[in-house]
């Protein structure tokens, strides 16, 4: 089974609208971390937001929020008030375990978001 | 604050040549990672350093690849000899500690002709 599943290869959203990018994960660890990264067409990988498995509140960073549903093993990224500059590939990633020995990030295949003016 | 700095941004060279990719992690970060990204395989971890020591190099494709971290502020990834199938984007990333996110450099787009 895939550890990170992003079921939407491509998404379109109207400028100024909100959009949700889906991510489900599979792990038997109790301690893990979930990350979202943005990769614009220029190629860099930009860290957006982090959610720890023990965090009780959903993470938020500006226009980004993470809809964390632990029982369903989902960590969807919500982008509010979409902007043209949000057009990019978005990757969900998971780190299993805790401590220095937990360094592997497992990435999903990504979702390509296109913002329409 | 300066992010992870990689050089060069682009490299085009002929097969058989030696290629050296460079990375300066974020100051104070004690973990450094080298990744390779291709359309076919996505992002693959090549090697992980902690406190300048290589901890996991199981992702290094073959003996043609080598990586060093002589000090806390510099790392290199070397391919010798290079082959066309090495063409990819190579990323360096660093993190402060285990519960912090990895921050990526802008990547090196490598083309081997």
PDB file of C-alpha atoms in Angstrom:
ATOM      1  CA  UNK A   1       0.000   0.000   0.000  1.00  0.00           C
ATOM      2  CA  UNK A   2       1.150   3.504  -0.749  1.00  0.00           C
ATOM      3  CA  UNK A   3       2.083   5.481   2.326  1.00  0.00           C
ATOM      4  CA  UNK A   4       0.961   8.809   0.887  1.00  0.00           C
ATOM      5  CA  UNK A   5      -1.885   9.027  -1.581  1.00  0.00           C
ATOM      6  CA  UNK A   6      -2.826  12.158  -3.458  1.00  0.00           C
ATOM      7  CA  UNK A   7      -5.809  11.199  -5.582  1.00  0.00           C
ATOM      8  CA  UNK A   8      -6.081  14.422  -7.597  1.00  0.00           C
ATOM      9  CA  UNK A   9      -3.449  14.593 -10.345  1.00  0.00           C
ATOM     10  CA  UNK A  10      -4.789  17.997 -11.401  1.00  0.00           C
ATOM     11  CA  UNK A  11      -7.138  20.613  -9.988  1.00  0.00           C
ATOM     12  CA  UNK A  12      -8.547  23.887 -11.238  1.00  0.00           C
ATOM     13  CA  UNK A  13      -9.751  26.726  -9.033  1.00  0.00           C
ATOM     14  CA  UNK A  14     -11.090  30.163  -9.778  1.00  0.00           C
ATOM     15  CA  UNK A  15      -9.007  33.042  -8.504  1.00  0.00           C
ATOM     16  CA  UNK A  16     -10.119  34.212  -5.029  1.00  0.00           C
ATOM     17  CA  UNK A  17     -11.906  30.922  -4.343  1.00  0.00           C
ATOM     18  CA  UNK A  18     -10.815  28.342  -1.757  1.00  0.00           C
ATOM     19  CA  UNK A  19      -9.489  24.939  -2.792  1.00  0.00           C
ATOM     20  CA  UNK A  20      -8.821  21.679  -0.943  1.00  0.00           C
ATOM     21  CA  UNK A  21      -6.052  19.333  -1.983  1.00  0.00           C
ATOM     22  CA  UNK A  22      -6.480  15.797  -0.701  1.00  0.00           C
ATOM     23  CA  UNK A  23      -3.892  13.670   1.058  1.00  0.00           C
ATOM     24  CA  UNK A  24      -4.361  10.364   2.821  1.00  0.00           C
ATOM     25  CA  UNK A  25      -1.610   8.495   4.591  1.00  0.00           C
ATOM     26  CA  UNK A  26      -0.909   5.047   5.926  1.00  0.00           C
ATOM     27  CA  UNK A  27       1.218   4.377   8.975  1.00  0.00           C
ATOM     28  CA  UNK A  28       1.169   2.197  12.065  1.00  0.00           C
ATOM     29  CA  UNK A  29       3.339   4.642  14.017  1.00  0.00           C
ATOM     30  CA  UNK A  30       1.690   6.718  16.726  1.00  0.00           C
ATOM     31  CA  UNK A  31       4.173   9.537  16.245  1.00  0.00           C
ATOM     32  CA  UNK A  32       4.508  11.036  12.792  1.00  0.00           C
ATOM     33  CA  UNK A  33       4.553  14.353  10.983  1.00  0.00           C
ATOM     34  CA  UNK A  34       2.771  15.532   7.875  1.00  0.00           C
ATOM     35  CA  UNK A  35       4.099  18.211   5.554  1.00  0.00           C
ATOM     36  CA  UNK A  36       2.965  20.066   2.480  1.00  0.00           C
ATOM     37  CA  UNK A  37       5.358  21.467  -0.090  1.00  0.00           C
ATOM     38  CA  UNK A  38       4.753  23.660  -3.123  1.00  0.00           C
ATOM     39  CA  UNK A  39       6.770  23.318  -6.316  1.00  0.00           C
ATOM     40  CA  UNK A  40       6.154  26.104  -8.850  1.00  0.00           C
ATOM     41  CA  UNK A  41       7.153  25.718 -12.476  1.00  0.00           C
ATOM     42  CA  UNK A  42      10.479  27.367 -11.642  1.00  0.00           C
ATOM     43  CA  UNK A  43      11.317  24.154  -9.786  1.00  0.00           C
ATOM     44  CA  UNK A  44      12.080  25.047  -6.187  1.00  0.00           C
ATOM     45  CA  UNK A  45      10.461  23.119  -3.304  1.00  0.00           C
ATOM     46  CA  UNK A  46       8.836  25.432  -0.809  1.00  0.00           C
ATOM     47  CA  UNK A  47       7.744  24.247   2.643  1.00  0.00           C
ATOM     48  CA  UNK A  48       4.191  25.367   3.400  1.00  0.00           C
ATOM     49  CA  UNK A  49       2.822  23.775   6.555  1.00  0.00           C
ATOM     50  CA  UNK A  50       3.407  21.044   9.133  1.00  0.00           C
ATOM     51  CA  UNK A  51       1.099  18.962  11.315  1.00  0.00           C
ATOM     52  CA  UNK A  52       2.316  16.682  14.070  1.00  0.00           C
ATOM     53  CA  UNK A  53       0.345  13.583  14.928  1.00  0.00           C
ATOM     54  CA  UNK A  54      -0.116  14.749  18.512  1.00  0.00           C
ATOM     55  CA  UNK A  55      -1.161  18.270  17.598  1.00  0.00           C
ATOM     56  CA  UNK A  56      -4.751  18.782  18.669  1.00  0.00           C
ATOM     57  CA  UNK A  57      -5.323  21.894  16.614  1.00  0.00           C
ATOM     58  CA  UNK A  58      -5.239  22.030  12.837  1.00  0.00           C
ATOM     59  CA  UNK A  59      -2.138  23.820  11.597  1.00  0.00           C
ATOM     60  CA  UNK A  60      -2.541  27.186   9.893  1.00  0.00           C
ATOM     61  CA  UNK A  61      -0.030  29.404   8.079  1.00  0.00           C
ATOM     62  CA  UNK A  62      -1.526  32.478   6.488  1.00  0.00           C
ATOM     63  CA  UNK A  63      -3.817  31.373   3.655  1.00  0.00           C
ATOM     64  CA  UNK A  64      -2.844  27.727   4.181  1.00  0.00           C
ATOM     65  CA  UNK A  65      -4.540  25.441   6.649  1.00  0.00           C
ATOM     66  CA  UNK A  66      -4.377  21.739   7.174  1.00  0.00           C
ATOM     67  CA  UNK A  67      -7.588  19.792   7.712  1.00  0.00           C
ATOM     68  CA  UNK A  68      -6.216  16.984   9.874  1.00  0.00           C
ATOM     69  CA  UNK A  69      -8.569  14.056  10.465  1.00  0.00           C
ATOM     70  CA  UNK A  70      -6.526  11.511  12.367  1.00  0.00           C
ATOM     71  CA  UNK A  71      -9.117   8.730  12.478  1.00  0.00           C
ATOM     72  CA  UNK A  72      -9.531   8.935   8.719  1.00  0.00           C
ATOM     73  CA  UNK A  73      -5.785   9.333   8.191  1.00  0.00           C
ATOM     74  CA  UNK A  74      -6.241  12.378   6.053  1.00  0.00           C
ATOM     75  CA  UNK A  75      -4.320  15.657   5.991  1.00  0.00           C
ATOM     76  CA  UNK A  76      -5.912  17.849   3.364  1.00  0.00           C
ATOM     77  CA  UNK A  77      -4.428  21.221   2.458  1.00  0.00           C
ATOM     78  CA  UNK A  78      -6.858  24.112   2.218  1.00  0.00           C
ATOM     79  CA  UNK A  79      -5.789  27.229   0.347  1.00  0.00           C
ATOM     80  CA  UNK A  80      -8.096  30.180   0.899  1.00  0.00           C
ATOM     81  CA  UNK A  81      -8.527  33.099  -1.507  1.00  0.00           C
ATOM     82  CA  UNK A  82      -6.512  31.504  -4.311  1.00  0.00           C
ATOM     83  CA  UNK A  83      -4.061  33.675  -6.200  1.00  0.00           C
ATOM     84  CA  UNK A  84      -2.523  33.213  -9.635  1.00  0.00           C
ATOM     85  CA  UNK A  85       0.816  32.603  -7.931  1.00  0.00           C
ATOM     86  CA  UNK A  86      -0.645  29.530  -6.234  1.00  0.00           C
ATOM     87  CA  UNK A  87      -0.501  27.645  -9.542  1.00  0.00           C
ATOM     88  CA  UNK A  88       2.033  24.890  -8.858  1.00  0.00           C
ATOM     89  CA  UNK A  89       2.540  21.239  -7.942  1.00  0.00           C
ATOM     90  CA  UNK A  90       1.704  20.457  -4.341  1.00  0.00           C
ATOM     91  CA  UNK A  91       3.250  17.520  -2.533  1.00  0.00           C
ATOM     92  CA  UNK A  92       2.080  15.907   0.681  1.00  0.00           C
ATOM     93  CA  UNK A  93       4.799  14.142   2.681  1.00  0.00           C
ATOM     94  CA  UNK A  94       5.045  12.112   5.871  1.00  0.00           C
ATOM     95  CA  UNK A  95       7.795  11.456   8.373  1.00  0.00           C
ATOM     96  CA  UNK A  96       7.180   8.380  10.503  1.00  0.00           C
ATOM     97  CA  UNK A  97       8.476   8.102  14.027  1.00  0.00           C
ATOM     98  CA  UNK A  98      10.274  10.655  16.139  1.00  0.00           C
ATOM     99  CA  UNK A  99      13.827  11.627  16.945  1.00  0.00           C
ATOM    100  CA  UNK A 100      17.059  11.735  14.977  1.00  0.00           C
ATOM    101  CA  UNK A 101      16.398   8.297  13.491  1.00  0.00           C
ATOM    102  CA  UNK A 102      13.220   9.544  11.854  1.00  0.00           C
ATOM    103  CA  UNK A 103      14.417  11.391   8.805  1.00  0.00           C
ATOM    104  CA  UNK A 104      12.802   9.704   5.824  1.00  0.00           C
ATOM    105  CA  UNK A 105      10.149  11.792   4.116  1.00  0.00           C
ATOM    106  CA  UNK A 106       7.727   9.800   1.993  1.00  0.00           C
ATOM    107  CA  UNK A 107       6.224  11.995  -0.715  1.00  0.00           C
ATOM    108  CA  UNK A 108       2.986  11.634  -2.597  1.00  0.00           C
ATOM    109  CA  UNK A 109       2.892  11.921  -6.379  1.00  0.00           C
ATOM    110  CA  UNK A 110       1.604  15.465  -6.180  1.00  0.00           C
ATOM    111  CA  UNK A 111      -1.381  17.509  -7.325  1.00  0.00           C
ATOM    112  CA  UNK A 112      -1.019  20.109 -10.034  1.00  0.00           C
ATOM    113  CA  UNK A 113      -3.110  23.145  -9.127  1.00  0.00           C
ATOM    114  CA  UNK A 114      -4.057  25.667 -11.777  1.00  0.00           C
ATOM    115  CA  UNK A 115      -5.637  28.962 -10.715  1.00  0.00           C
ATOM    116  CA  UNK A 116      -7.895  30.473 -13.350  1.00  0.00           C
ATOM    117  CA  UNK A 117      -8.214  34.267 -13.542  1.00  0.00           C
TER     118      UNK A 117
ATOM    119  CA  UNK B   1      17.529  34.584   6.755  1.00  0.00           C
ATOM    120  CA  UNK B   2      19.352  32.804   3.970  1.00  0.00           C
ATOM    121  CA  UNK B   3      17.831  29.533   2.893  1.00  0.00           C
ATOM    122  CA  UNK B   4      19.608  26.455   1.586  1.00  0.00           C
ATOM    123  CA  UNK B   5      21.942  27.531  -1.195  1.00  0.00           C
ATOM    124  CA  UNK B   6      22.760  25.222  -4.071  1.00  0.00           C
ATOM    125  CA  UNK B   7      25.096  25.688  -6.981  1.00  0.00           C
ATOM    126  CA  UNK B   8      25.061  25.559  -9.865  1.00  0.00           C
ATOM    127  CA  UNK B   9      21.377  26.057 -10.743  1.00  0.00           C
ATOM    128  CA  UNK B  10      21.876  24.422 -14.109  1.00  0.00           C
ATOM    129  CA  UNK B  11      24.577  22.095 -15.386  1.00  0.00           C
ATOM    130  CA  UNK B  12      24.892  20.668 -18.859  1.00  0.00           C
ATOM    131  CA  UNK B  13      27.790  18.354 -19.554  1.00  0.00           C
ATOM    132  CA  UNK B  14      28.784  15.419 -21.702  1.00  0.00           C
ATOM    133  CA  UNK B  15      28.637  11.874 -20.495  1.00  0.00           C
ATOM    134  CA  UNK B  16      31.787  10.664 -18.869  1.00  0.00           C
ATOM    135  CA  UNK B  17      32.549  14.008 -17.276  1.00  0.00           C
ATOM    136  CA  UNK B  18      32.741  14.564 -13.541  1.00  0.00           C
ATOM    137  CA  UNK B  19      29.926  16.613 -12.044  1.00  0.00           C
ATOM    138  CA  UNK B  20      30.064  18.297  -8.641  1.00  0.00           C
ATOM    139  CA  UNK B  21      26.978  19.759  -7.018  1.00  0.00           C
ATOM    140  CA  UNK B  22      27.345  22.030  -4.003  1.00  0.00           C
ATOM    141  CA  UNK B  23      25.146  22.840  -1.050  1.00  0.00           C
ATOM    142  CA  UNK B  24      25.268  25.265   1.850  1.00  0.00           C
ATOM    143  CA  UNK B  25      22.658  24.350   4.476  1.00  0.00           C
ATOM    144  CA  UNK B  26      20.852  26.823   6.672  1.00  0.00           C
ATOM    145  CA  UNK B  27      23.135  27.941   9.482  1.00  0.00           C
ATOM    146  CA  UNK B  28      22.509  25.939  12.643  1.00  0.00           C
ATOM    147  CA  UNK B  29      20.789  23.050  10.935  1.00  0.00           C
ATOM    148  CA  UNK B  30      22.347  19.743  11.902  1.00  0.00           C
ATOM    149  CA  UNK B  31      20.803  17.479   9.263  1.00  0.00           C
ATOM    150  CA  UNK B  32      21.423  17.577   5.529  1.00  0.00           C
ATOM    151  CA  UNK B  33      19.766  15.601   2.761  1.00  0.00           C
ATOM    152  CA  UNK B  34      20.429  15.090  -0.944  1.00  0.00           C
ATOM    153  CA  UNK B  35      17.473  14.175  -3.154  1.00  0.00           C
ATOM    154  CA  UNK B  36      17.010  13.432  -6.830  1.00  0.00           C
ATOM    155  CA  UNK B  37      13.756  14.240  -8.632  1.00  0.00           C
ATOM    156  CA  UNK B  38      12.707  12.685 -11.931  1.00  0.00           C
ATOM    157  CA  UNK B  39       9.347  12.405 -13.655  1.00  0.00           C
ATOM    158  CA  UNK B  40       9.466   8.621 -13.488  1.00  0.00           C
ATOM    159  CA  UNK B  41      10.523   8.129  -9.862  1.00  0.00           C
ATOM    160  CA  UNK B  42       9.523  11.360  -8.152  1.00  0.00           C
ATOM    161  CA  UNK B  43      11.671  12.503  -5.221  1.00  0.00           C
ATOM    162  CA  UNK B  44      14.238   9.984  -4.014  1.00  0.00           C
ATOM    163  CA  UNK B  45      16.445  10.383  -0.961  1.00  0.00           C
ATOM    164  CA  UNK B  46      20.049   9.772  -1.937  1.00  0.00           C
ATOM    165  CA  UNK B  47      21.911  10.380   1.309  1.00  0.00           C
ATOM    166  CA  UNK B  48      21.340  11.789   4.794  1.00  0.00           C
ATOM    167  CA  UNK B  49      23.951  13.447   7.018  1.00  0.00           C
ATOM    168  CA  UNK B  50      23.517  14.186  10.701  1.00  0.00           C
ATOM    169  CA  UNK B  51      26.124  16.415  12.354  1.00  0.00           C
ATOM    170  CA  UNK B  52      28.268  16.048   9.211  1.00  0.00           C
ATOM    171  CA  UNK B  53      28.287  12.243   9.431  1.00  0.00           C
ATOM    172  CA  UNK B  54      26.663  10.149   6.688  1.00  0.00           C
ATOM    173  CA  UNK B  55      23.917   8.148   8.356  1.00  0.00           C
ATOM    174  CA  UNK B  56      22.067   6.607   5.441  1.00  0.00           C
ATOM    175  CA  UNK B  57      23.477   6.366   1.929  1.00  0.00           C
ATOM    176  CA  UNK B  58      21.300   3.479   0.806  1.00  0.00           C
ATOM    177  CA  UNK B  59      19.690   5.667  -1.806  1.00  0.00           C
ATOM    178  CA  UNK B  60      22.923   6.415  -3.637  1.00  0.00           C
ATOM    179  CA  UNK B  61      22.409   4.704  -6.996  1.00  0.00           C
ATOM    180  CA  UNK B  62      25.859   3.260  -7.509  1.00  0.00           C
ATOM    181  CA  UNK B  63      29.549   3.790  -6.926  1.00  0.00           C
ATOM    182  CA  UNK B  64      29.631   6.597  -9.433  1.00  0.00           C
ATOM    183  CA  UNK B  65      27.871   8.744  -6.836  1.00  0.00           C
ATOM    184  CA  UNK B  66      29.623  10.069  -3.757  1.00  0.00           C
ATOM    185  CA  UNK B  67      28.765  12.730  -1.193  1.00  0.00           C
ATOM    186  CA  UNK B  68      30.804  14.528   1.422  1.00  0.00           C
ATOM    187  CA  UNK B  69      30.130  16.968   4.208  1.00  0.00           C
ATOM    188  CA  UNK B  70      33.516  18.271   5.386  1.00  0.00           C
ATOM    189  CA  UNK B  71      31.935  20.790   7.764  1.00  0.00           C
ATOM    190  CA  UNK B  72      28.577  21.996   8.999  1.00  0.00           C
ATOM    191  CA  UNK B  73      28.196  24.589   6.279  1.00  0.00           C
ATOM    192  CA  UNK B  74      29.101  22.721   3.114  1.00  0.00           C
ATOM    193  CA  UNK B  75      28.313  19.513   1.280  1.00  0.00           C
ATOM    194  CA  UNK B  76      29.034  18.145  -2.175  1.00  0.00           C
ATOM    195  CA  UNK B  77      27.474  15.485  -4.340  1.00  0.00           C
ATOM    196  CA  UNK B  78      29.766  14.143  -7.019  1.00  0.00           C
ATOM    197  CA  UNK B  79      29.013  11.968 -10.024  1.00  0.00           C
ATOM    198  CA  UNK B  80      31.985  10.406 -11.786  1.00  0.00           C
ATOM    199  CA  UNK B  81      31.659   9.387 -14.554  1.00  0.00           C
ATOM    200  CA  UNK B  82      28.302  10.909 -15.418  1.00  0.00           C
ATOM    201  CA  UNK B  83      25.759   9.136 -17.640  1.00  0.00           C
ATOM    202  CA  UNK B  84      22.656  10.417 -19.482  1.00  0.00           C
ATOM    203  CA  UNK B  85      20.382   8.560 -17.031  1.00  0.00           C
ATOM    204  CA  UNK B  86      21.733  10.800 -14.255  1.00  0.00           C
ATOM    205  CA  UNK B  87      19.857  13.726 -15.789  1.00  0.00           C
ATOM    206  CA  UNK B  88      17.474  15.000 -13.110  1.00  0.00           C
ATOM    207  CA  UNK B  89      16.917  17.806 -10.636  1.00  0.00           C
ATOM    208  CA  UNK B  90      19.073  17.366  -7.534  1.00  0.00           C
ATOM    209  CA  UNK B  91      17.928  18.985  -4.324  1.00  0.00           C
ATOM    210  CA  UNK B  92      19.738  19.613  -1.097  1.00  0.00           C
ATOM    211  CA  UNK B  93      17.655  20.087   2.063  1.00  0.00           C
ATOM    212  CA  UNK B  94      18.447  20.785   5.689  1.00  0.00           C
ATOM    213  CA  UNK B  95      16.536  20.754   8.953  1.00  0.00           C
ATOM    214  CA  UNK B  96      17.110  22.050  12.447  1.00  0.00           C
ATOM    215  CA  UNK B  97      16.115  18.919  14.327  1.00  0.00           C
ATOM    216  CA  UNK B  98      13.979  15.849  13.957  1.00  0.00           C
ATOM    217  CA  UNK B  99      10.638  17.514  14.565  1.00  0.00           C
ATOM    218  CA  UNK B 100      11.257  20.369  12.164  1.00  0.00           C
ATOM    219  CA  UNK B 101      10.522  20.467   8.446  1.00  0.00           C
ATOM    220  CA  UNK B 102      13.176  19.977   5.825  1.00  0.00           C
ATOM    221  CA  UNK B 103      13.928  23.156   3.906  1.00  0.00           C
ATOM    222  CA  UNK B 104      14.971  22.667   0.314  1.00  0.00           C
ATOM    223  CA  UNK B 105      17.351  24.590  -1.884  1.00  0.00           C
ATOM    224  CA  UNK B 106      16.324  25.712  -5.346  1.00  0.00           C
ATOM    225  CA  UNK B 107      17.803  22.569  -6.882  1.00  0.00           C
ATOM    226  CA  UNK B 108      20.349  21.879  -9.613  1.00  0.00           C
ATOM    227  CA  UNK B 109      18.925  20.901 -12.983  1.00  0.00           C
ATOM    228  CA  UNK B 110      21.481  18.468 -14.406  1.00  0.00           C
ATOM    229  CA  UNK B 111      21.535  17.412 -18.041  1.00  0.00           C
ATOM    230  CA  UNK B 112      24.011  14.809 -19.211  1.00  0.00           C
ATOM    231  CA  UNK B 113      24.308  14.668 -22.996  1.00  0.00           C
TER     232      UNK B 113
END
